[in-house]
Short mmCIF file of C-alpha atoms in Angstrom, two decimals:
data_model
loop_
_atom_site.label_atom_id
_atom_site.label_comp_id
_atom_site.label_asym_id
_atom_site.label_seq_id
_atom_site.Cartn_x
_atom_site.Cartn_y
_atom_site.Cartn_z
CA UNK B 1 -26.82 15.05 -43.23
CA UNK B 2 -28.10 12.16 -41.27
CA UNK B 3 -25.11 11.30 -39.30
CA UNK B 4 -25.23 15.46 -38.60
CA UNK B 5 -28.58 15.07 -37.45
CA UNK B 6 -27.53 12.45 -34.89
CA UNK B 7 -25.16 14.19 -33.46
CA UNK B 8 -27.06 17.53 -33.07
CA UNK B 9 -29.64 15.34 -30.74
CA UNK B 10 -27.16 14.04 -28.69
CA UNK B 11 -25.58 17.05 -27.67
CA UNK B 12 -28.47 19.46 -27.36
CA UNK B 13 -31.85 18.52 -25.56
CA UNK B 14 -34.99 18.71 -27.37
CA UNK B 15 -38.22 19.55 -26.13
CA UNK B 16 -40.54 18.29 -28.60
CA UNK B 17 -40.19 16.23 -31.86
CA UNK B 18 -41.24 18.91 -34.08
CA UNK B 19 -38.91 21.24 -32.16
CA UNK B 20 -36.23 23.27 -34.30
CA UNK B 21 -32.48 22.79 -33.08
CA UNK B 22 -29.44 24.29 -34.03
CA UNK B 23 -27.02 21.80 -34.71
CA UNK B 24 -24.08 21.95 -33.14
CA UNK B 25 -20.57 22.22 -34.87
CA UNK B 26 -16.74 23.13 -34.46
CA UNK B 27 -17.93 26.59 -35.66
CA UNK B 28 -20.81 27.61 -33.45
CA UNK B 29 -20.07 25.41 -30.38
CA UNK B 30 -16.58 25.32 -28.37
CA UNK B 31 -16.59 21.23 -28.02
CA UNK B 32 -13.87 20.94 -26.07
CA UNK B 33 -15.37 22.60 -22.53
CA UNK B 34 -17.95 19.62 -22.75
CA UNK B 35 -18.22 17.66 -19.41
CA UNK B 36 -16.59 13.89 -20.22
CA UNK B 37 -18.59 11.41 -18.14
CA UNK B 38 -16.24 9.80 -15.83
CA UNK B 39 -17.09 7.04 -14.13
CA UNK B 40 -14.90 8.41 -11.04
CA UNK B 41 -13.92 11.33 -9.87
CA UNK B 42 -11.70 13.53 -12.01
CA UNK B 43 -9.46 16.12 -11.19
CA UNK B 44 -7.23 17.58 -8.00
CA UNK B 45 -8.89 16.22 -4.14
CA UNK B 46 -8.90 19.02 -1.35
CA UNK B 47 -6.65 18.03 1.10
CA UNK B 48 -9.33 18.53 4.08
CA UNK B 49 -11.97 15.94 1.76
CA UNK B 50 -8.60 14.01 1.73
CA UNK B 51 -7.95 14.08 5.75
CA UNK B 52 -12.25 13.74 6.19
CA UNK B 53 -11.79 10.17 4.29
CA UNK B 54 -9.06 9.10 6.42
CA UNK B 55 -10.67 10.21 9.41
CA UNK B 56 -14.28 8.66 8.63
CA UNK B 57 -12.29 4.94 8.31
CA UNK B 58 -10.06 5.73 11.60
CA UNK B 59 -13.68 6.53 13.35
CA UNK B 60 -15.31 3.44 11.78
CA UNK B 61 -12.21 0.90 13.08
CA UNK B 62 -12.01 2.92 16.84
CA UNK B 63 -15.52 0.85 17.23
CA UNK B 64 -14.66 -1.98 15.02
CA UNK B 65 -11.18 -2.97 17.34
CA UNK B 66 -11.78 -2.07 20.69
CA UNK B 67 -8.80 -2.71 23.06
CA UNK B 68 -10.05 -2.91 26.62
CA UNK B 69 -9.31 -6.21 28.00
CA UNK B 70 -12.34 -8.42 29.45
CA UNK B 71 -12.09 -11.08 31.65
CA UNK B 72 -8.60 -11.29 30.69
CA UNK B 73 -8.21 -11.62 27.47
CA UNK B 74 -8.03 -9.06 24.29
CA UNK B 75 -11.79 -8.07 23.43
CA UNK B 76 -13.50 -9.83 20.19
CA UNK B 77 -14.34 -6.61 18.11
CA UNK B 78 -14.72 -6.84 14.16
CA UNK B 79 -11.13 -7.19 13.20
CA UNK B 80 -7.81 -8.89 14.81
CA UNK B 81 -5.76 -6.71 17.16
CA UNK B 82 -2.46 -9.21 16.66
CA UNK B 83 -2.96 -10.24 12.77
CA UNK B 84 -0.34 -9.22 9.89
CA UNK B 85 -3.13 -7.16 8.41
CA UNK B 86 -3.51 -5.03 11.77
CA UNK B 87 0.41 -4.58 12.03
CA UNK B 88 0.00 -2.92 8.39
CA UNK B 89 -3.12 -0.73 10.07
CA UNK B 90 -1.05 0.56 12.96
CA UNK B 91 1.88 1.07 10.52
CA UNK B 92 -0.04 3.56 8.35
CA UNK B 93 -1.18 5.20 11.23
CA UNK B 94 1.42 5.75 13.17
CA UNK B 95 2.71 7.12 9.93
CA UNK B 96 0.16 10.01 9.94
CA UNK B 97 0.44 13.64 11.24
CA UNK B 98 -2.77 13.43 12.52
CA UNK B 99 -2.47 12.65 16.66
CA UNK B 100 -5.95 11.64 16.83
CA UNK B 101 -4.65 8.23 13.71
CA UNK B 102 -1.33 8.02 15.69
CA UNK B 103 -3.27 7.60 19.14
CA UNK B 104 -5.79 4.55 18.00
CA UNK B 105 -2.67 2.70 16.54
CA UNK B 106 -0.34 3.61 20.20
CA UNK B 107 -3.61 2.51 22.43
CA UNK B 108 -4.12 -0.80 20.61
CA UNK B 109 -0.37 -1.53 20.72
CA UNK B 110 0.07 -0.30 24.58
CA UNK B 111 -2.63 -2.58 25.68
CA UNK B 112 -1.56 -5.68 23.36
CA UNK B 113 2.16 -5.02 25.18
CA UNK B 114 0.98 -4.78 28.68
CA UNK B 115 -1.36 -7.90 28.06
CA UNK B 116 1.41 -10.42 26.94
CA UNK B 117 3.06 -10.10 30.43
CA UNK B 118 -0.11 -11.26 31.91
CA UNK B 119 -1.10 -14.00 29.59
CA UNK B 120 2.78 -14.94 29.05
CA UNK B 121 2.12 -16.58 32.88
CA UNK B 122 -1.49 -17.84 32.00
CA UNK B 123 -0.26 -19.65 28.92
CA UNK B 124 2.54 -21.33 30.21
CA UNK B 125 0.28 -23.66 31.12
CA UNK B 126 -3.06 -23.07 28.67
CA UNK B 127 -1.83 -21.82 25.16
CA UNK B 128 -5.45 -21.71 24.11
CA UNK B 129 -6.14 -18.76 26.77
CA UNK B 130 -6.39 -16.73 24.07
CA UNK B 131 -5.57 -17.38 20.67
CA UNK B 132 -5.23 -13.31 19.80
CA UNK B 133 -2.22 -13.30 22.06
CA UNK B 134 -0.83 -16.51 21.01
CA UNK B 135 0.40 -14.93 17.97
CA UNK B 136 2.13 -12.26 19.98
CA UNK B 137 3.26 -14.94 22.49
CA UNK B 138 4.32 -17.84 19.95
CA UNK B 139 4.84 -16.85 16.39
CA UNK B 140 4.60 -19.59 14.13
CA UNK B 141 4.47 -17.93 10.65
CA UNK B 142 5.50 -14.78 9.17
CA UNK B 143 1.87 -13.74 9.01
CA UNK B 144 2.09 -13.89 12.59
CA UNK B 145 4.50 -11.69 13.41
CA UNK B 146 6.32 -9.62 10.59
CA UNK B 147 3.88 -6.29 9.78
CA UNK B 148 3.39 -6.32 13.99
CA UNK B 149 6.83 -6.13 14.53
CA UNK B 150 7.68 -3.47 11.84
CA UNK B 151 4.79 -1.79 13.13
CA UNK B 152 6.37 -2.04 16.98
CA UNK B 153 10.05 -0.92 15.77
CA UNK B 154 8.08 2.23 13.94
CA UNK B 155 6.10 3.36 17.54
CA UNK B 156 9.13 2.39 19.71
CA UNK B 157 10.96 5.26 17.78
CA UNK B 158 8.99 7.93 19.13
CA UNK B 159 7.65 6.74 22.18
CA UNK B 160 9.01 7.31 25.25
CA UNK B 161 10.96 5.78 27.71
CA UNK B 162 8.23 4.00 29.78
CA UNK B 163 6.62 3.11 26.68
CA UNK B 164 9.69 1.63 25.02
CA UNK B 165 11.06 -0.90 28.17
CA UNK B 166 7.03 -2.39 27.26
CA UNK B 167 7.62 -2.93 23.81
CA UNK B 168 11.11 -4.34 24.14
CA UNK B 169 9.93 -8.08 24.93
CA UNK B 170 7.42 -8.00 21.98
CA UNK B 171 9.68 -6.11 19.44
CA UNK B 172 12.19 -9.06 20.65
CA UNK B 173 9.86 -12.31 20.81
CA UNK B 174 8.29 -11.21 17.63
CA UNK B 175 11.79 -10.89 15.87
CA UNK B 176 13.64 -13.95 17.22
CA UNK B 177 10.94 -15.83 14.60
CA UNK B 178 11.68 -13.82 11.58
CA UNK B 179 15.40 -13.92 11.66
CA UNK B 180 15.66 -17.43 13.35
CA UNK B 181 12.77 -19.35 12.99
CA UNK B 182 10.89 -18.79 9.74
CA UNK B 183 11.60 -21.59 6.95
CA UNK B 184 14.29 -20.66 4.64
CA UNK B 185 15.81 -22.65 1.38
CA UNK B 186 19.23 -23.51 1.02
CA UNK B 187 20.40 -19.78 -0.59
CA UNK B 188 18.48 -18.39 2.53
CA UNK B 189 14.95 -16.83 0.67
CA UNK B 190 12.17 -16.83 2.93
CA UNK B 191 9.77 -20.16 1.86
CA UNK B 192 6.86 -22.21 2.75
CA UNK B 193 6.27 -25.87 2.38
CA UNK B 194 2.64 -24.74 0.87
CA UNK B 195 1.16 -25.55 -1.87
CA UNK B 196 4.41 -27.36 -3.14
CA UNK B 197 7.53 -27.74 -0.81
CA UNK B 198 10.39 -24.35 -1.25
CA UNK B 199 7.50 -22.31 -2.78
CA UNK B 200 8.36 -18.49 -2.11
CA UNK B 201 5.13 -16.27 -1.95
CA UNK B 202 5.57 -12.70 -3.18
CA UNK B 203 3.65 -11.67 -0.30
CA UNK B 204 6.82 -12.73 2.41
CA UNK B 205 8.28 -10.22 0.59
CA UNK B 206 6.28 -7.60 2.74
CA UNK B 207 6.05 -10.11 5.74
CA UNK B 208 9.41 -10.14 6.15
CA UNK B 209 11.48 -8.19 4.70
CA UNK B 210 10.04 -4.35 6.51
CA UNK B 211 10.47 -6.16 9.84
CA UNK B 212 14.02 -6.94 9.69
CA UNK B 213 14.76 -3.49 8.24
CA UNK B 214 12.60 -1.89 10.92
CA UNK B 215 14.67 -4.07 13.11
CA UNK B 216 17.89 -2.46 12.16
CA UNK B 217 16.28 1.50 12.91
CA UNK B 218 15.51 -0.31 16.08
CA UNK B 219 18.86 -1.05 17.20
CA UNK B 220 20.54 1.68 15.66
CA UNK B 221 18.40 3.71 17.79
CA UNK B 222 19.80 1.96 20.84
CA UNK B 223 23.35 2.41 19.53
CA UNK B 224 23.75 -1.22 18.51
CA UNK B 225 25.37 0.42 15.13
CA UNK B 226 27.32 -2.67 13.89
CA UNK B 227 24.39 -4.86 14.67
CA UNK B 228 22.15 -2.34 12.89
CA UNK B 229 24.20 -2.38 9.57
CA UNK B 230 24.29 -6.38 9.56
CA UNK B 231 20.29 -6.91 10.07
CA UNK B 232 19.65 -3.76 6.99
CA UNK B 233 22.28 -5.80 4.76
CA UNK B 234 20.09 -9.26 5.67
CA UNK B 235 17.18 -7.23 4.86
CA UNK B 236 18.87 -5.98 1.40
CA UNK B 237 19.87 -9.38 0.57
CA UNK B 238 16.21 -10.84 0.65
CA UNK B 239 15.13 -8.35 -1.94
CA UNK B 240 17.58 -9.61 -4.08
CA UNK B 241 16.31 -13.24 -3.73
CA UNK B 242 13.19 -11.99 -4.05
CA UNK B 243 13.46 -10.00 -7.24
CA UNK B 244 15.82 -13.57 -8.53
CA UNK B 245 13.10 -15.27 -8.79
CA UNK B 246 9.47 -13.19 -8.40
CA UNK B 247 10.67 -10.70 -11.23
CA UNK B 248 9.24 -10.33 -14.43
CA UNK B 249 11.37 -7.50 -15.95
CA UNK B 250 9.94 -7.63 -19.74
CA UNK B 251 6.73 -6.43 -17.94
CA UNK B 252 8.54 -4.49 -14.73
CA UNK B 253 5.96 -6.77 -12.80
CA UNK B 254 6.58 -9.47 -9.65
CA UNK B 255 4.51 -12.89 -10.15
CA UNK B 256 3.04 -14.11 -6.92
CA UNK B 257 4.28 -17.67 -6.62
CA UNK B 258 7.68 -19.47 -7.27
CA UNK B 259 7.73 -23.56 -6.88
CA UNK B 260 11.79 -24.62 -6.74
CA UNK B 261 10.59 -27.87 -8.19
CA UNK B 262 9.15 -26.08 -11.41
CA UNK B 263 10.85 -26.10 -14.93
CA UNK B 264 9.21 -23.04 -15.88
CA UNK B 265 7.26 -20.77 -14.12
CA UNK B 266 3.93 -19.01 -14.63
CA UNK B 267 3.41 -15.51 -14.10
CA UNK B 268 0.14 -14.60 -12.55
CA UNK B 269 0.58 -10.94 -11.18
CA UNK B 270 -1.31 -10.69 -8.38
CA UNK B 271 -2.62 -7.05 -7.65
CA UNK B 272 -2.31 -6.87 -3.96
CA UNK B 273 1.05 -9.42 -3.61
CA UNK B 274 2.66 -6.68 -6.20
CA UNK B 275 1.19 -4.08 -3.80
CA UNK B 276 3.11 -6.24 -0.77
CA UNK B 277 6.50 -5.95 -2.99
CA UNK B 278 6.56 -1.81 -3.83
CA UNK B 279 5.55 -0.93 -0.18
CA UNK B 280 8.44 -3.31 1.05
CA UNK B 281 10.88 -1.24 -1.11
CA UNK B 282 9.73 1.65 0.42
CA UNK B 283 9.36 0.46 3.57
CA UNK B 284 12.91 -0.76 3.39
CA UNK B 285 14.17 2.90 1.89
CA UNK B 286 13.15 4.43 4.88
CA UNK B 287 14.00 2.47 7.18
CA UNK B 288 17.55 1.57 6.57
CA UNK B 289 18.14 5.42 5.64
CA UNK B 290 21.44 6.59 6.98
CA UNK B 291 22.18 3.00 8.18
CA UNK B 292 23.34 1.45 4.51
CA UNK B 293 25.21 3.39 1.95
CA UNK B 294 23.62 5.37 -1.12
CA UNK B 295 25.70 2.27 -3.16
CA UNK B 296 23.83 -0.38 -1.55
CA UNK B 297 20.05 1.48 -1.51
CA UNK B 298 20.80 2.18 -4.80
CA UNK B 299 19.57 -1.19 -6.26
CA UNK B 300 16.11 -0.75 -4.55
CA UNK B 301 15.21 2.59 -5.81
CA UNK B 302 16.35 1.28 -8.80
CA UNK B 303 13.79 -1.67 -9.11
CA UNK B 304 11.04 0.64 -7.24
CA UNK B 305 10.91 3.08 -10.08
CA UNK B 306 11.08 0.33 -12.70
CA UNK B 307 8.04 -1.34 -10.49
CA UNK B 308 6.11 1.91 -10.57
CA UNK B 309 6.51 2.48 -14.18
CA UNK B 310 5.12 -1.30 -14.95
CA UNK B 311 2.26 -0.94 -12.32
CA UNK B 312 1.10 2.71 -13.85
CA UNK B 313 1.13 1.64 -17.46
CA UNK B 314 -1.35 -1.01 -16.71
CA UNK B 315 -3.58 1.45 -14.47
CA UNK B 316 -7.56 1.28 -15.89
CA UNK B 317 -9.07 4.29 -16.84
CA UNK B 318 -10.86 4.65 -13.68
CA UNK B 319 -7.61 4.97 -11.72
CA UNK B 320 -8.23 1.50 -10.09
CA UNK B 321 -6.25 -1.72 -10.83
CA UNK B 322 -6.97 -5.00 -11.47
CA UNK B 323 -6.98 -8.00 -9.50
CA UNK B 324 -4.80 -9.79 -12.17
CA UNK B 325 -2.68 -6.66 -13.19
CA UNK B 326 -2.58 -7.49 -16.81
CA UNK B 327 -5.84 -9.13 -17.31
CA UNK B 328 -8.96 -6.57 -17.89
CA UNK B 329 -10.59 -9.21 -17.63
CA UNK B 330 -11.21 -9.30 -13.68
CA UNK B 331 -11.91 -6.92 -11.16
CA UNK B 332 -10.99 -3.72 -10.28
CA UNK B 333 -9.92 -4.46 -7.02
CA UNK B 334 -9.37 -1.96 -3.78
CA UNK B 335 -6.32 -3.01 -1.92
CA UNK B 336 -3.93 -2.81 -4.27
CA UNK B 337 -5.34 0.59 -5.53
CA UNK B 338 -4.57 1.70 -2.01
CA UNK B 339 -0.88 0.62 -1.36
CA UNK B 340 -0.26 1.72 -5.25
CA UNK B 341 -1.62 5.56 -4.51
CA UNK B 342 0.62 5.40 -0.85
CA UNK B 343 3.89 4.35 -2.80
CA UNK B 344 3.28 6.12 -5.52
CA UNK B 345 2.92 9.23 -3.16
CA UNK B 346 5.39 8.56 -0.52
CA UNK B 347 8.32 8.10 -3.34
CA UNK B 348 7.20 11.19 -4.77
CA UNK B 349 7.21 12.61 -1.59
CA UNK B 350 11.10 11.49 -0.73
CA UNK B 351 11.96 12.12 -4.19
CA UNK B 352 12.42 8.89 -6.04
CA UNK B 353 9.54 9.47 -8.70
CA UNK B 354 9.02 12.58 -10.76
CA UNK B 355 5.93 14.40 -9.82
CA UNK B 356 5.43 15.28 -13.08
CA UNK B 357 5.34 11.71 -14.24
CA UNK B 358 3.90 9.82 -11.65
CA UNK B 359 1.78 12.82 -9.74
CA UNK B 360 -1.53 12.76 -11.99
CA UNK B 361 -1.67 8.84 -11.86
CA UNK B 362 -1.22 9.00 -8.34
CA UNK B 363 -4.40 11.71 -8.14
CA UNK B 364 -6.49 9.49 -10.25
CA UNK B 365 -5.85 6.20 -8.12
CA UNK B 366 -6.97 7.88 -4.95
CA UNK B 367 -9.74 9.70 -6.32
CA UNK B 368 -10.58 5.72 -7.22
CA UNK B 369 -9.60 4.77 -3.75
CA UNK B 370 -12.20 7.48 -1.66
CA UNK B 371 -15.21 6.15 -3.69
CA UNK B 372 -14.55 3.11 -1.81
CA UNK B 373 -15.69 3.91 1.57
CA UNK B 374 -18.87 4.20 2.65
CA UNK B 375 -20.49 6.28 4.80
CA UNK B 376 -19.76 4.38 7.88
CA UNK B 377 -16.23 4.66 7.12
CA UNK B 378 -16.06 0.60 5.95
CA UNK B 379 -13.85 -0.03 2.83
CA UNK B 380 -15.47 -2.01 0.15
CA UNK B 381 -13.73 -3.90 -3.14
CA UNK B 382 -11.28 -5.59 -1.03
CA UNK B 383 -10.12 -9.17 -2.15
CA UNK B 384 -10.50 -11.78 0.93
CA UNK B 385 -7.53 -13.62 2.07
CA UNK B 386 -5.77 -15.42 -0.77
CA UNK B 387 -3.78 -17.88 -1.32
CA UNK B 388 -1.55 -19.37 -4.16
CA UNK B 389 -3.41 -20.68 -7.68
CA UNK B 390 -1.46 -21.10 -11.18
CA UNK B 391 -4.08 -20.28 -13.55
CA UNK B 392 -6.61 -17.19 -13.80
CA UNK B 393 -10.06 -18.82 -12.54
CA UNK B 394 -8.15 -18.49 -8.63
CA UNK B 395 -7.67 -14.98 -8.74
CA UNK B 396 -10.26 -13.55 -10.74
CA UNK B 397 -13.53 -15.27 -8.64
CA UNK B 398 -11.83 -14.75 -5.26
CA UNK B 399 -14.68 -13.05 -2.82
CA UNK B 400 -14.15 -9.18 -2.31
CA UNK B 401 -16.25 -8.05 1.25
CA UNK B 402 -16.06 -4.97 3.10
CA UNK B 403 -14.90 -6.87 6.43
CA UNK B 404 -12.00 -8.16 4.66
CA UNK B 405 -9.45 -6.26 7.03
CA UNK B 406 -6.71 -5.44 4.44
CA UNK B 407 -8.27 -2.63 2.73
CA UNK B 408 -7.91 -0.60 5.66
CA UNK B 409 -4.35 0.10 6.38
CA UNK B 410 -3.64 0.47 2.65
CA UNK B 411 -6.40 3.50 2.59
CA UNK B 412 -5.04 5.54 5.29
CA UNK B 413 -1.59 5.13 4.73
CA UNK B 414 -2.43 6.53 0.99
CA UNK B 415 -4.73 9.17 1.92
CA UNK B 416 -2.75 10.66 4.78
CA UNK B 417 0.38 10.57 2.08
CA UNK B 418 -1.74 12.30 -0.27
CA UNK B 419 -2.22 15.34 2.06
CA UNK B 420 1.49 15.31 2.40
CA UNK B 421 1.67 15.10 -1.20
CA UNK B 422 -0.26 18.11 -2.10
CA UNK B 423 1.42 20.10 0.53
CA UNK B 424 4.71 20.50 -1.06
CA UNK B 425 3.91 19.51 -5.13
CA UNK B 426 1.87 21.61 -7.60
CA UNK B 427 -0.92 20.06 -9.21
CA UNK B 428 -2.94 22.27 -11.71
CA UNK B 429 -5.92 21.93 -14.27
CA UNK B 430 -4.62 22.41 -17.66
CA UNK B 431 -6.66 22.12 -20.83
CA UNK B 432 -8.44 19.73 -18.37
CA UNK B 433 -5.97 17.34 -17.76
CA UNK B 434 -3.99 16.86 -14.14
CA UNK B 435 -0.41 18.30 -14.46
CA UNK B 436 2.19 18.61 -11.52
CA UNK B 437 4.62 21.48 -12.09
CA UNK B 438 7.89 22.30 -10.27
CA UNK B 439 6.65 25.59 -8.88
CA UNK B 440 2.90 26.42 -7.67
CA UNK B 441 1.39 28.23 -11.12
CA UNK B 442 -0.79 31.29 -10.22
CA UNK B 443 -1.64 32.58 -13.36
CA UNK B 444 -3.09 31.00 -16.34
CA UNK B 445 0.09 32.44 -18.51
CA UNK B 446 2.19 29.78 -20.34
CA UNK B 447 5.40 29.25 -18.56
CA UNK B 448 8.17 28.25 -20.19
CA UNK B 449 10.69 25.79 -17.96
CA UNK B 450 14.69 26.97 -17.83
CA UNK B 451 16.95 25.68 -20.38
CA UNK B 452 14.03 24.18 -22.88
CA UNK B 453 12.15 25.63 -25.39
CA UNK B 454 9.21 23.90 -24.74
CA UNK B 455 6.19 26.01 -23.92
CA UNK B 456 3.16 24.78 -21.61
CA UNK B 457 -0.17 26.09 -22.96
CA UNK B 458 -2.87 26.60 -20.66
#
C-alpha cells in the first residue's frame, strides 16, 4: 500500500496534505501517453527550424570571417580564412542548396585566390607578410592545405570560367604538397615525425585523403581522364593503409594514433578523429563516383556501413557522443555529433544506409546537435585543437570553447543534409518512437510491407 501511495504522489499533484487523490493505476490511467523527460529534444525537426539553425551559424561566421583585404593583407576576423578547419567550413557550404551558404563560402575563397597573386610577389622577398596566406602560398603540413584544396576542387566544379583560371594556381600549389611533399613511410601511408617518428594520425585520414580524391573530379572535369583514374586509385589505396593499421574491427571503431615503433597498440577512439575517418569515406564516395569502378568503391562502402553501425551502437541517450567513444565516462562532445548526423544523413541520402535503421539515430543526433548553438549563432561543446595522448586523462580534460572553429563546418554540413534528408525519406511518430518508412504514411492504419507478414502497429 505504501509503495502505491508513492507512486500516486508522483504522478498526480496535490494541493494540500490532507487532500484526497485518486491513485493512479493501469486501470484508471492510460500510462503510456505520459510525457518522458528528455533531456533533449525528442521527436521529427521541421525542416524550416532545420534551415533557421543553419542559417543563424552562416549569419554569426559572415561577421566572424570577414574577407575584405586591408592594407594588403587578409583581414584578422574571429576565425582563419586559410586553416584546415575553414576548408571543412567552405566544404559544407558549398555543399548546401541554399545560395545565400554557397555565396559566404565562394566570396571568402574568390578573395583568398585573387590575394595570393598579390602577396605571391610581396613574399618572395618577406614570407612573414602575412602568415594567413603563407599557408596558401607555402604549405608545409597537411593541415595546411588538404580540407582547402578539397574545398577548391568542390567550387571549381561549378564555377565558371573566369572563376576557375583563379583557382587553378591554388587548386595546383595546394596539391603539389599533398601528393609530393607530405611525409610518407616506406609502404607510402601518410605520417608525421610527431609525437614518435612514422606515427600515422587518424585525422590525415580526412587531411588527405578528400583532397586527392577531389583532385581526381578536378581533372576529370578538365578531361585529364587517365590522370583522373590514377590520383582516385592513390586516394583508394590510402584508405586501405589507413584502415591496416587505425582499424579496430571487434568494435567497427578507428583508434586515433599508430606509432611504427610500437609492439602493441592502444586504442583510444577519439570522437572527432573517427568523425575525420567516416566523412573521408564519404567524401571519397562522391567524389571518385563514375571515375573508379563499383568493384573498387565497393570496399569503402563496405567499411562505411560497418563504421556507422559501431559509431551508432555507442550513441548516448541524448543523441550526442562522447569524446572517448566508448568511455561514458567523458564528455558529450559537439563536433563529432555534427560530422556523425552529416554522414549518417548524406549515406542515407545516396543510399548506402537503410533509413529505417540508421534514420531515427540520425534525428536524435541532430536534435542533440541544434541545442548547441546559441542565439548568436556560435557553436558551443566543441573540443579545442588536439593532439595525440595514449591514455584517457588527454582526451577526456581537453578544453571545449565556443571559438574553437571546428564545430562549425560539421553543423552546417549536417543540418543542411538533414533538410535533404527529410525531403525524400518518411519519418513518422509511432507509439512515440521515430520510425522511417519506405513510403510517406498518411493514415494512422497499420500497414503491412510486401512479401512479410509482419504488421506495423500504430
Amino acid at each position: 500500500m505504501l509503495r502505491h501511495l508513492i507512486v500516486s504522489l508522483t504522478l498526480i499533484p496535490v494541493t494540500g496534505l490532507c487532500s484526497y487523490a485518486q491513485e493512479v493505476n493501469d486501470s484508471n490511467t492510460p500510462l503510456h501517453l505520459m510525457q518522458p523527460q528528455y533531456d533533449t529534444p525528442y521527436g521529427i525537426p521541421q525542416e524550416g527550424s532545420v534551415s533557421q539553425t543553419v542559417k543563424r551559424v552562416v549569419s554569426y561566421l559572415d561577421g566572424a570571417m570577414p574577407c575584405d583585404v586591408k592594407d594588403n593583407k587578409l583581414p584578422q576576423g574571429s576565425f582563419r580564412l586559410t586553416s584546415y578547419e575553414a576548408g571543412v567550413l567552405y566544404s559544407a557550404c558549398l555543399n548546401s542548396d541554399d545560395e545565400a551558404t554557397r555565396q559566404f563560402a565562394v566570396n571568402r575563397m574568390r578573395t583568398i585566390a585573387t590575394q595570393s597573386v598579390k602577396e605571391a610577389k610581396i613574399m618572395a622577398t618577406n614570407k612573414q607578410h602575412d602568415a594567413q596566406m603563407r599557408m596558401v602560398l607555402y604549405p608545409g603540413a597537411l593541415d595546411d592545405c588538404g580540407a582547402m584544396v578539397a574545398a577548391y576542387c568542390r567550387a571549381y566544379i561549378s564555377a565558371d570560367s573566369k572563376e576557375r583560371k583563379s583557382y587553378e594556381p591554388v587548386i595546383e600549389r595546394y596539391i603539389d604538397f599533398v601528393l609530393n611533399k607530405q611525409y610518407r613511410m616506406n609502404d607510402g601511408t601518410f605520417a608525421r615525425k610527431r609525437p614518435h617518428f612514422n606515427t600515422v594520425w587518424l585525422d590525415d585520414m580526412y587531411m588527405g585523403v578528400p583532397a586527392m580524391a577531389w583532385y581526381a573530379r578536378y581533372l576529370k572535369e578538365k578531361g585529364e581522364t587517365t590522370r583522373s583514374q590514377e590520383i582516385a586509385a592513390k586516394a583508394l589505396e590510402q584508405i586501405r593503409l589507413f584502415k591496416d593499421k587505425m582499424w579496430v574491427p571487434e568494435k567497427k571503431l578507428f583508434r586515433h594514433g599508430w606509432v611504427e615503433g610500437m609492439s602493441s597498440h592502444p586504442c583510444y577512439h577519439w570522437g572527432r578523429a573517427n568523425g575525420w575517418a567516416i566523412l573521408t569515406m564519404c567524401e571519397v564516395l562522391d567524389a571518385t563516383e563514375g571515375i573508379v569502378s563499383d568493384a573498387d568503391i565497393a570496399p569503402v562502402k563496405e567499411l562505411l556501413r560497418q563504421h556507422a553501425e559501431g559509431l551508432c551502437a555507442l550513441q548516448d541517450k541524448t543523441g550526442f557522443w562522447h569524446q572517448l567513444l566508448d568511455r561514458q565516462d567523458t564528455y558529450l562532445e559537439t563536433s563529432c555529433t555534427a560530422i556523425y548526423t552529416y554522414c549518417l544523413a548524406h549515406a542515407i541520402n545516396k543510399g548506402w544506409l537503410d533509413a529505417l535503421t540508421y534514420g531515427a539515430n540520425t534525428l536524435l543526433a541532430w536534435n542533440a546537435c541544434q541545442t548547441k548553438v546559441n542565439a548568436q549563432g556560435q557553436v558551443e561543446g566543441t573540443c579545442v585543437g588536439t593532439g595525440m595522448g595514449f591514455e584517457p586523462a588527454f582526451y577526456a580534460y581537453r578544453p571545449v570553447h565556443k571559438m574553437a572553429a571546428h564545430g562549425y563546418g560539421p553543423m552546417i554540413w549536417a543540418g543542411n543534409e538533414i533538410v535533404k534528408m527529410l525531403h525524400h525519406t518518411h519519418p513518422k511518430m509511432n507509439d512515440s518512437a521515430i520510425h522511417f518508412y519506405p513510403t510517406e504514411q498518411k493514415t494512422n492504419e497499420p500497414i503491412f510491407y510486401e512479401n512479410t507478414d509482419a504488421e506495423v502497429l500504430w
